[in-house]
Amino acid sequence: MAHFGVLGPLAVEGPPGHWVTLRGDRQRTLLAVLLLNANQHVHVDVLVEALWPERPPKSYASNLHTYLSRLRERIDGLRVDHGPPGYRLRVEPEELDLLVFRAAVADGQRAGDAVAASRHYRRALAQWRGPVLAGLHVPRLDADVARLESERLAVFEDCVDAELSAGRHGELTGELQAMITEHPLRERLAAQLMIALHRAGRQGDSLEIYRRLRTTLIDELGVEPGAEARRVHAAVLRGEDPVPRMPPPVWPVCQLPPDIADFTGREAELAELTGVLGSDTGVPVAVLSGEPGAGKSTLAVRAAHRLRSRFSDGQLYVPLGRDVGEVLADLLRALGVPGPAVPDDVRARAAVFRGRLSDRRVLVVLDDAVDPEHVRALLPGTPGCAVLVTSRQRLSGLAGAHRLALGPLSDTEAAELLNRLAGARVTRERADAERIIAACARLPLALRIAGSRLAIRPHLRLGELADRLEDEVRRLDELTVSDLAVRSSIALSHEGLRPPARRAFRLLGRCRLVDLPAWAVTTLVGTPDADEAVEELVEASLLEARGPDATGEGRYRMHDLVRLYAAEGPADEGGASTVLAATLALADAAAARLPRTVPMPPVAHEPFAQPLPDALVSRLLARPEEWFAAERANLVRLIGSLGAREALLLLDKLSVYLYLHGHYADLRAAYETVLAAAEDRATAVIAEANLALLRHARGQYFEAASAYHSCTKELEASGDRRTQAWVVANLAHCLIGLGRAEEALRTAAEARELFTVDGQPEAYLVRAAESAALLRLGRVADAHEVDGLALAAARVTGDARQIGTALHGFAWSSLLTGSGAEAASAIAESVDLLRGTPARSALAKSLRTLGAIAAATGARARATAAFEEARALARELDERPRELSCTRAIAAGWVGEGRAAEAIPVLRACLAEFVAMGSRSATGLTWLVLSRACEAAGDPASAAEAAEEAEKLADPRDASAAAVRRALLALTKPT
C-alpha cells in the first residue's frame, strides 16, 4: 500500500523512494479531499463542490467515476469504498502523515511525565513538511486546512509547555522567537518565550517581549494581554519562576463511610487484612472478593477504620463502576489539586495522583472494582501506602496482590446478626430463625433484608417469613441481591413482580434522577395502585427506601446496576412529563420565596401550572431552602437532560438558591451545559452573561469585563433592554474593580438610563456602582447622597436584606465624610440585620467594612474578629477578592503584633493574585502594607521598593482607598 502525505505538498509514495506523480488538478483535489477525511465517508456533494467550485458539469457523476478510476490506476492498492453515505478512502494509521501526527499527539497527552510527552510531541511535529496541501488550493478545504494549522500550533505550544516543565528552556528561545514573528498576537507563545528567556537569565529580554505583545494587541485589537501573559509578566518582574505551582493538599484526608454499628463476626478475616495491609514492605495490595451479598464492602470499611491509626495521612474511599478518569479527577480535587490543574489525560491524572501520595501514609479503598486495569491506574507508587480492593472477581491479573475470598457467615455469626436486627424473638423462635438463616445461605445482605423486614413488621412471625423464603419461586421476591454479577437473580426477581410493579420498575429504571422523593415516584408511576407497586419493589430490594429528607418527604433510590437492568424493558413514559412539570413549578415557587441576590433579571416565561395538590406543595415548600438543598443534585442533573430553553428556565430558578449559598461551581457547570446546548443566541447570551458574573465574583475582572461588553452588544442588538440594564450595571462594578472609576460612573449612568427607559424598577446595584465610583473619584458628598437615597428606598421595603445591604454603603460613605459615629452605628445595624438573612455574601461584605471602620477607630480586637469572620464566609463562598482583602488586613494586624516575618509571605501571595486580577487599588494597598511589614522586619531596601510601588499606584482622588489605607496602617502600628 502507498504512503500519503498532506502535511505539506500532497505526496504519494508507492514503493519506498518511488513518488507517484498525479496528472491534473482534479485528480489531486479528489485525493486530497479523501485523505483529509481518511477512513470516513465523504458525501458526493462535497466531492463535487471541491472539484467544480463554480458549477459542476451535467456529467459530473461519470467524471467523478473516471477520476477515481485513474487514481486507482496510478496508485497501486488504493482502497476506496463506495456506498450510500459517499466515498471512503481506507488507510492504516501509519500510511498517512496526518494520522501519524494525531496518534503521536495522543501519546503525548497520555504520557506520565514531561520528558516523554515532549518526545511524542516532537515526533508529531516532525510529520509536517510545510503548509497543508501546499501548492494545491481547494476552496472547499480552506476551513479544514486552517483548522489543521491551528492544531499544529497548539501542539507546538503543548510541546513547549512539556519541555519547559522538563527544564529545556535553553534550546527553545530561538524556535519560539521564530514562531512569535509568524504569530505576533499569540499570547501563549509570548508567555512561553518570556519564561524561557527569564530562566536563561535574560530578564530584560523577557520583559521586552511582553512590552511588544502589549503594544501589538492594543494597536491591532484594542485589548490588553490576557491573564496568563500578565501573570508571567508579574512573576518576571518579581524575579520568580512563572511556572504555576499546585497548592499542597490538606492532610490528613478521611473519606471513609461510617462504620456499621451492628457489624457482626469476620474477626479472622479482619485480622488477616489488617496484618497484610499494615506491613511496611512496598505497597501492599489486598483484594477482597466473594459472591454477591457476602458483605465485601462492609468488611472493607470496618478494616479501614481499624487501620486508621497506621495510615496517619488519611484514607481514600473510591466507589468504582464509573470512568476511571472521573474517579481520578475527584481524587485529585480531594487531594488539593485545583480544577484547572487537573490534566485531561487519564495517564497524566494517574501520575499526578501518585505524586500527591508519594512519601505519604495513605490507605486507598477501591470498592467494587471491575477489572485489574482500573485498579492499576489508582495504585500509589511509594512505600507507606496500601490498597484494599473489593470486587466480585478475583482480579487474577493484578500481580502481587494478596487475595482473600469472602464466604458466608458461620451459623453463630448469622444468628447473632439476625438477633441484632430483629430483636429477642429470634432467640425465642430459634427453629424458625435457623430456617431463615438457611434460606438466606448465611449471606449478610440477605440476612440484613430479612432482619429489617422483621424489625419493621413486629407482627410478622418468623415462621411466616421462613415459609416465604423456602419457596424458591418467591425467595427472590423477598430477598434480592442487587449486583450486576447476579443478573439472573435480578431477572428472576423481576419475573416474580406483579404487572404494576414491573411497570413501576421500568419507569424508575428509566428515570435519570438518582434520588427520588416519594411524590415523584408515585407521580411517575401514575396509577391508583402506585403505592402498592412501589412497596413491592422495596420489599424485593429492587428499590431502596430512604429516610425522610429535610422537607419530611420520604425518598427512594435504585441501585445503579439494577437501574440499568430495569431500563432495558419496553419504553413507557408514564408520568415523566407530569414529574417534570411539577419540578419546574416547585422550583419556580421555591425561588419566589427566597431573596433573589443574583444580580441578573429573572428569565421571562409563562406561569408554570402545578399538577400537585396544594397541600403537598405547601408542605414541600414550607422551608424553600431545605427543598432546594434536598433536590439540588437532582436539579443540576436534570438541567443536562433538558432542552436549552427549559434548562435555562430551571437553572434561573435554581440559581436563586445556588447564588445565595455560593455554590458557584454548580452554577458554572450548569450554565456551561446550557451554553453548549443553546440553539439560539438569546439563550446563549444569557448563559454567557451569567458565566461572566461568576468570573467577576472570582476576581477575574479582565475576562468578566470583556464578556460583559460582548453580551451588552448582543443584548442591545436584540432589543433585550431588561437584561442589558443588569449586565451594564454589573460591568460598572467590574470596572471599579479594575480601577477605571470614570468609565464605571459613565457605565452606571448608562445602566440607570436603561432601567428608566423600559420602566424597570431601578436596581440598588446601580446606586451601589455610582457610589463606589464617586468615592473613587473623591466625590464623597455626592456618594453619601446616593447612599442616603438608596437606604431610604430600602427602608420603605421593610426587607432586612435590602436594608442591611443599603446600610453597608451608607456606613462606608459616612465614614469618609467624617461621621465616624454614624458609620459605626450603620455598619453594626447592617451586620445585625444580615445575620438574620441567608444573604451570606452581603454579610461577608458588611463584616469586612465593620473591620475597616473598627480598625480606623482603634478597636483592633473587634476589627480582627470581623475580618476573620468575613474571610471565613468569603472562603466558603469562593469569593476570592474579598477573601484576599481580609487576609491582607489580618496580616496588617500581625505587623502591629510584632509578627512581620509571618506577614510578609502572606502579603506577597495576596499581591500576586491582585496583580493577576488587574485590581490597581488593591495592588497598591497591598504594596503599602508590605512596605510597613518589611520595615518592621528590618529590611529597609524592600520596604522602600514596596513603598515606591504603592506610590505609583496611588490615586489621590480615591477616597475609598484612602480610608482603607488609614485602617490598614492603623493595624500595622505596634500594639
Coordinates of C-alpha atoms in Angstrom, one line a residue, residues 379-749:
L379 CA -2.3 2.4 42.8
P380 CA 0.2 4.6 44.8
G381 CA 3.8 4.4 43.8
T382 CA 5.8 4.6 47.0
P383 CA 6.0 2.6 50.2
G384 CA 3.9 3.7 53.1
C385 CA 0.6 3.4 51.3
A386 CA -1.6 0.4 51.0
V387 CA -4.6 -0.6 48.8
L388 CA -7.7 -2.5 49.8
V389 CA -9.8 -3.6 46.8
T390 CA -13.3 -5.2 46.8
S391 CA -14.5 -6.9 43.7
R392 CA -16.9 -9.6 42.5
Q393 CA -13.9 -11.1 40.7
R394 CA -10.6 -12.4 41.9
L395 CA -8.7 -9.9 39.7
S396 CA -6.1 -12.5 38.9
G397 CA -4.3 -10.1 36.5
L398 CA -3.3 -7.9 39.4
A399 CA 0.2 -9.0 40.1
G400 CA 1.5 -9.3 43.6
A401 CA -1.9 -8.8 45.3
H402 CA -2.9 -10.7 48.4
R403 CA -6.3 -12.3 47.8
L404 CA -9.0 -13.1 50.4
A405 CA -12.2 -14.9 49.2
L406 CA -15.0 -14.0 51.5
G407 CA -17.6 -16.7 52.1
P408 CA -20.9 -16.8 54.1
L409 CA -21.1 -16.2 57.8
S410 CA -20.8 -19.0 60.2
D411 CA -24.1 -20.2 61.8
T412 CA -23.2 -18.5 65.0
E413 CA -22.4 -15.2 63.3
A414 CA -25.5 -15.3 61.1
A415 CA -27.7 -15.9 64.2
E416 CA -26.1 -13.0 66.0
L417 CA -26.6 -10.7 63.1
L418 CA -30.3 -11.6 62.8
N419 CA -30.7 -11.2 66.5
R420 CA -29.2 -7.7 66.4
L421 CA -31.5 -6.7 63.6
A422 CA -34.8 -8.3 64.7
G423 CA -34.5 -8.5 68.4
A424 CA -35.1 -11.0 71.2
R425 CA -37.8 -13.0 69.3
V426 CA -35.0 -14.6 67.2
T427 CA -33.9 -16.4 70.3
R428 CA -37.4 -17.3 71.3
E429 CA -38.3 -18.7 67.8
R430 CA -34.9 -20.3 67.3
A431 CA -36.0 -23.1 64.9
D432 CA -37.7 -20.7 62.5
A433 CA -34.7 -18.4 62.8
E434 CA -32.5 -21.2 61.6
R435 CA -34.8 -21.8 58.7
I436 CA -34.5 -18.1 57.7
I437 CA -30.7 -18.3 58.0
A438 CA -30.5 -21.4 55.8
A439 CA -32.8 -19.9 53.2
C440 CA -30.6 -16.8 53.1
A441 CA -27.5 -19.0 52.7
R442 CA -25.9 -17.2 55.6
L443 CA -25.2 -14.2 53.4
P444 CA -25.1 -10.9 55.3
L445 CA -27.1 -8.8 52.8
A446 CA -29.9 -11.4 52.6
L447 CA -30.0 -11.7 56.4
R448 CA -30.0 -7.9 56.8
I449 CA -33.0 -7.6 54.5
A450 CA -34.8 -10.4 56.3
G451 CA -33.9 -8.9 59.8
S452 CA -35.0 -5.4 58.7
R453 CA -38.4 -6.7 57.5
L454 CA -38.9 -8.4 60.8
A455 CA -37.9 -5.2 62.6
I456 CA -40.3 -3.1 60.5
R457 CA -43.2 -5.5 60.9
P458 CA -43.2 -6.7 64.5
H459 CA -46.4 -8.7 63.9
L460 CA -44.7 -10.8 61.2
R461 CA -44.0 -14.3 62.6
L462 CA -40.5 -15.8 61.9
G463 CA -42.3 -19.0 60.7
E464 CA -44.3 -17.0 58.1
L465 CA -41.2 -15.3 56.7
A466 CA -39.4 -18.6 56.7
D467 CA -42.2 -20.2 54.7
R468 CA -41.9 -17.5 52.1
L469 CA -38.2 -17.8 51.8
E470 CA -38.2 -21.6 51.5
D471 CA -40.4 -21.2 48.4
E472 CA -37.8 -20.9 45.7
V473 CA -40.2 -19.2 43.3
R474 CA -40.9 -16.4 45.9
R475 CA -37.5 -16.2 47.5
L476 CA -36.0 -13.5 45.4
D477 CA -39.3 -11.5 45.6
E478 CA -38.5 -11.3 49.3
L479 CA -34.7 -11.2 49.3
T480 CA -32.8 -9.6 46.4
V481 CA -29.1 -9.2 45.8
S482 CA -28.8 -6.2 43.5
D483 CA -25.5 -6.8 41.8
L484 CA -24.7 -7.0 38.1
A485 CA -22.8 -10.2 38.7
V486 CA -26.1 -11.8 39.7
R487 CA -28.1 -10.7 36.8
S488 CA -30.0 -14.0 36.8
S489 CA -31.1 -13.2 40.4
I490 CA -32.4 -9.7 39.3
A491 CA -34.1 -11.3 36.3
L492 CA -35.8 -13.9 38.5
S493 CA -36.8 -11.2 40.9
H494 CA -38.3 -9.1 38.1
E495 CA -40.2 -12.0 36.7
G496 CA -41.9 -12.5 40.1
L497 CA -43.3 -9.0 40.2
R498 CA -46.9 -8.2 39.5
P499 CA -47.5 -6.2 36.3
P500 CA -48.0 -2.8 38.2
A501 CA -44.7 -3.3 39.9
R502 CA -43.0 -4.3 36.7
R503 CA -44.2 -1.2 35.1
A504 CA -43.0 0.9 38.1
F505 CA -39.7 -0.9 37.9
R506 CA -39.2 0.0 34.2
L507 CA -40.3 3.6 34.8
L508 CA -38.0 4.1 37.8
G509 CA -35.2 2.5 35.9
R510 CA -35.5 5.0 33.0
C511 CA -35.7 8.0 35.3
R512 CA -32.3 9.8 35.2
L513 CA -32.6 11.3 38.7
V514 CA -30.6 9.5 41.3
D515 CA -32.6 10.1 44.5
L516 CA -36.4 10.5 44.1
P517 CA -38.8 11.9 46.6
A518 CA -41.9 9.8 47.3
W519 CA -44.3 12.2 45.4
A520 CA -42.1 11.9 42.3
V521 CA -42.2 8.1 42.5
T522 CA -45.9 7.9 42.8
T523 CA -46.5 10.6 40.2
L524 CA -44.1 8.8 37.8
V525 CA -45.9 5.5 38.1
G526 CA -49.2 7.5 37.8
T527 CA -51.7 4.7 38.7
P528 CA -54.1 4.3 41.7
D529 CA -52.1 1.3 42.9
A530 CA -48.7 3.1 42.7
D531 CA -48.0 2.9 46.4
E532 CA -48.5 -0.9 46.4
A533 CA -46.3 -1.2 43.3
V534 CA -43.5 0.8 44.9
E535 CA -43.8 -1.1 48.2
E536 CA -43.4 -4.4 46.2
L537 CA -40.2 -3.1 44.6
V538 CA -38.9 -2.0 48.0
E539 CA -39.7 -5.4 49.5
A540 CA -38.0 -7.1 46.6
S541 CA -34.9 -4.9 47.3
L542 CA -35.1 -3.5 43.7
L543 CA -35.7 -0.1 45.2
E544 CA -34.2 1.4 48.3
A545 CA -36.5 3.3 50.6
R546 CA -34.6 6.0 52.5
G547 CA -35.4 8.2 55.4
P548 CA -37.3 11.4 55.1
D549 CA -35.4 14.5 53.8
A550 CA -35.4 17.9 55.3
T551 CA -38.9 18.6 53.9
G552 CA -40.3 15.5 55.5
E553 CA -40.6 13.6 52.2
G554 CA -39.5 10.0 52.0
R555 CA -37.0 9.2 49.3
Y556 CA -36.3 6.2 47.1
R557 CA -33.1 5.2 45.4
M558 CA -32.5 2.5 42.9
H559 CA -29.1 0.8 42.7
D560 CA -27.3 1.9 39.5
L561 CA -26.9 -1.7 38.3
V562 CA -30.5 -2.5 38.9
R563 CA -31.5 0.7 37.2
L564 CA -29.6 -0.4 34.1
Y565 CA -31.4 -3.7 34.1
A566 CA -34.8 -2.0 34.6
A567 CA -34.1 0.5 31.8
E568 CA -33.8 -2.4 29.3
G569 CA -37.5 -3.0 29.4
P570 CA -40.1 -1.7 27.0
A571 CA -40.3 2.1 26.9
D572 CA -43.1 3.7 28.8
E573 CA -43.2 7.5 29.6
G574 CA -45.7 7.1 32.5
G575 CA -45.9 10.3 34.4
A576 CA -42.5 11.6 33.5
S577 CA -43.9 14.8 31.9
T578 CA -46.0 15.4 35.0
V579 CA -43.0 15.0 37.2
L580 CA -41.0 17.5 35.1
A581 CA -43.9 20.0 35.1
A582 CA -44.3 19.7 38.9
T583 CA -40.5 20.1 39.4
L584 CA -40.4 23.2 37.3
A585 CA -43.4 24.7 39.2
L586 CA -41.9 23.7 42.6
A587 CA -38.6 25.3 41.6
D588 CA -40.4 28.5 40.5
A589 CA -42.4 28.7 43.7
A590 CA -39.4 27.9 45.9
A591 CA -37.3 30.6 44.2
A592 CA -40.1 33.1 44.6
R593 CA -40.0 32.6 48.4
L594 CA -36.2 33.3 48.6
P595 CA -34.5 36.6 48.2
R596 CA -33.1 37.0 44.7
T597 CA -29.5 38.0 45.2
V598 CA -28.4 37.1 41.7
P599 CA -27.6 40.5 40.0
M600 CA -29.4 39.4 36.9
P601 CA -33.1 39.6 36.0
P602 CA -35.3 36.5 36.1
V603 CA -35.9 34.9 32.8
A604 CA -39.3 35.8 31.5
H605 CA -41.7 32.8 31.0
E606 CA -45.4 31.8 31.1
P607 CA -46.7 30.9 34.6
F608 CA -45.9 27.2 35.5
A609 CA -49.0 25.1 36.1
Q610 CA -48.6 23.0 39.2
P611 CA -50.2 19.4 38.9
L612 CA -49.5 18.5 42.5
P613 CA -52.1 19.1 45.3
D614 CA -51.9 22.4 47.1
A615 CA -51.4 20.7 50.5
L616 CA -48.4 18.7 49.2
V617 CA -46.8 21.8 47.6
S618 CA -47.3 23.8 50.9
R619 CA -45.6 21.0 52.9
L620 CA -42.7 20.6 50.5
L621 CA -42.1 24.4 50.2
A622 CA -42.7 25.3 53.9
R623 CA -38.9 25.9 54.0
P624 CA -37.9 26.5 50.4
E625 CA -34.1 26.5 51.2
E626 CA -34.4 22.9 52.5
W627 CA -36.4 21.9 49.4
F628 CA -33.6 23.2 47.2
A629 CA -31.0 21.5 49.4
A630 CA -32.7 18.2 49.1
E631 CA -33.2 18.4 45.3
R632 CA -30.1 20.3 44.4
A633 CA -28.2 17.3 42.9
N634 CA -31.4 16.2 41.0
L635 CA -32.0 19.6 39.6
V636 CA -28.4 20.0 38.4
R637 CA -28.5 16.6 36.7
L638 CA -31.9 17.4 35.2
I639 CA -30.5 20.5 33.6
G640 CA -28.3 18.4 31.5
S641 CA -31.2 16.3 30.1
L642 CA -33.5 19.2 29.1
G643 CA -33.6 21.3 26.0
A644 CA -31.6 24.5 26.3
R645 CA -34.6 26.8 26.9
E646 CA -36.2 24.6 29.5
A647 CA -32.8 24.1 31.1
L648 CA -32.3 27.8 31.3
L649 CA -35.7 28.3 32.9
L650 CA -35.0 25.7 35.6
L651 CA -31.5 27.0 36.1
D652 CA -32.8 30.5 36.6
K653 CA -34.9 29.3 39.5
L654 CA -32.1 27.1 40.9
S655 CA -29.6 29.9 40.7
V656 CA -31.6 31.9 43.3
Y657 CA -30.6 29.2 45.8
L658 CA -27.1 28.4 44.4
Y659 CA -26.0 32.1 44.3
L660 CA -27.4 32.8 47.7
H661 CA -25.2 30.0 49.2
G662 CA -22.2 30.5 47.0
H663 CA -22.4 27.2 45.0
Y664 CA -20.5 28.8 42.2
A665 CA -19.1 25.5 40.8
D666 CA -22.6 24.1 40.3
L667 CA -23.7 27.4 38.7
R668 CA -20.7 27.4 36.4
A669 CA -21.1 23.8 35.3
A670 CA -24.9 24.3 34.7
Y671 CA -24.6 27.5 32.7
E672 CA -21.8 25.9 30.6
T673 CA -24.2 23.0 29.9
V674 CA -26.9 25.4 28.8
L675 CA -24.5 27.3 26.6
A676 CA -23.3 24.1 24.9
A677 CA -26.9 23.1 24.2
A678 CA -28.2 26.5 23.2
E679 CA -29.6 26.7 19.6
D680 CA -30.4 30.4 19.6
R681 CA -28.3 33.4 20.6
A682 CA -31.0 34.7 23.0
T683 CA -30.4 31.7 25.3
A684 CA -26.7 31.6 24.7
V685 CA -26.1 35.3 25.6
I686 CA -28.0 34.9 28.9
A687 CA -25.8 31.9 29.8
E688 CA -22.7 33.9 28.8
A689 CA -23.7 36.9 30.9
N690 CA -24.2 34.6 34.0
L691 CA -20.8 33.0 33.3
A692 CA -19.3 36.5 33.2
L693 CA -20.9 37.2 36.5
L694 CA -19.2 34.1 38.0
R695 CA -15.8 35.2 36.7
H696 CA -16.5 38.6 38.3
A697 CA -17.2 37.0 41.7
R698 CA -13.9 35.1 41.4
G699 CA -11.9 38.3 40.7
Q700 CA -11.3 37.5 37.1
Y701 CA -12.0 41.1 36.2
F702 CA -10.4 41.4 32.8
E703 CA -12.2 38.3 31.5
A704 CA -15.5 39.3 33.1
A705 CA -15.4 42.8 31.7
S706 CA -14.7 41.5 28.2
A707 CA -17.6 39.1 28.4
Y708 CA -19.9 41.8 29.8
H709 CA -19.0 44.1 26.8
S710 CA -19.7 41.3 24.3
C711 CA -23.0 40.4 25.9
T712 CA -24.1 44.1 26.1
K713 CA -23.6 44.5 22.3
E714 CA -25.7 41.4 21.6
L715 CA -28.5 42.3 24.0
E716 CA -28.6 45.8 22.5
A717 CA -28.8 44.4 19.0
S718 CA -31.6 42.0 20.0
G719 CA -33.6 44.7 21.9
D720 CA -33.4 43.0 25.3
R721 CA -33.1 46.2 27.3
R722 CA -34.2 44.5 30.5
T723 CA -31.2 42.1 30.6
Q724 CA -28.9 44.7 29.1
A725 CA -29.6 47.0 32.1
W726 CA -28.4 44.4 34.6
V727 CA -25.4 43.4 32.6
V728 CA -24.3 47.0 32.2
A729 CA -24.7 47.6 35.9
N730 CA -22.6 44.5 36.6
L731 CA -20.0 45.9 34.2
A732 CA -19.9 49.1 36.1
H733 CA -19.0 47.2 39.3
C734 CA -16.4 45.2 37.4
L735 CA -14.8 48.4 36.1
I736 CA -14.5 49.7 39.6
G737 CA -12.5 46.5 40.4
L738 CA -10.2 47.3 37.5
G739 CA -9.7 50.8 38.8
R740 CA -11.5 52.6 36.0
A741 CA -13.7 54.8 38.1
E742 CA -14.7 57.4 35.4
E743 CA -15.7 54.7 33.0
A744 CA -17.6 52.9 35.8
L745 CA -19.5 56.1 36.6
R746 CA -20.5 56.6 32.9
T747 CA -21.5 52.9 32.7
A748 CA -23.6 53.2 35.8
A749 CA -25.4 56.2 34.3

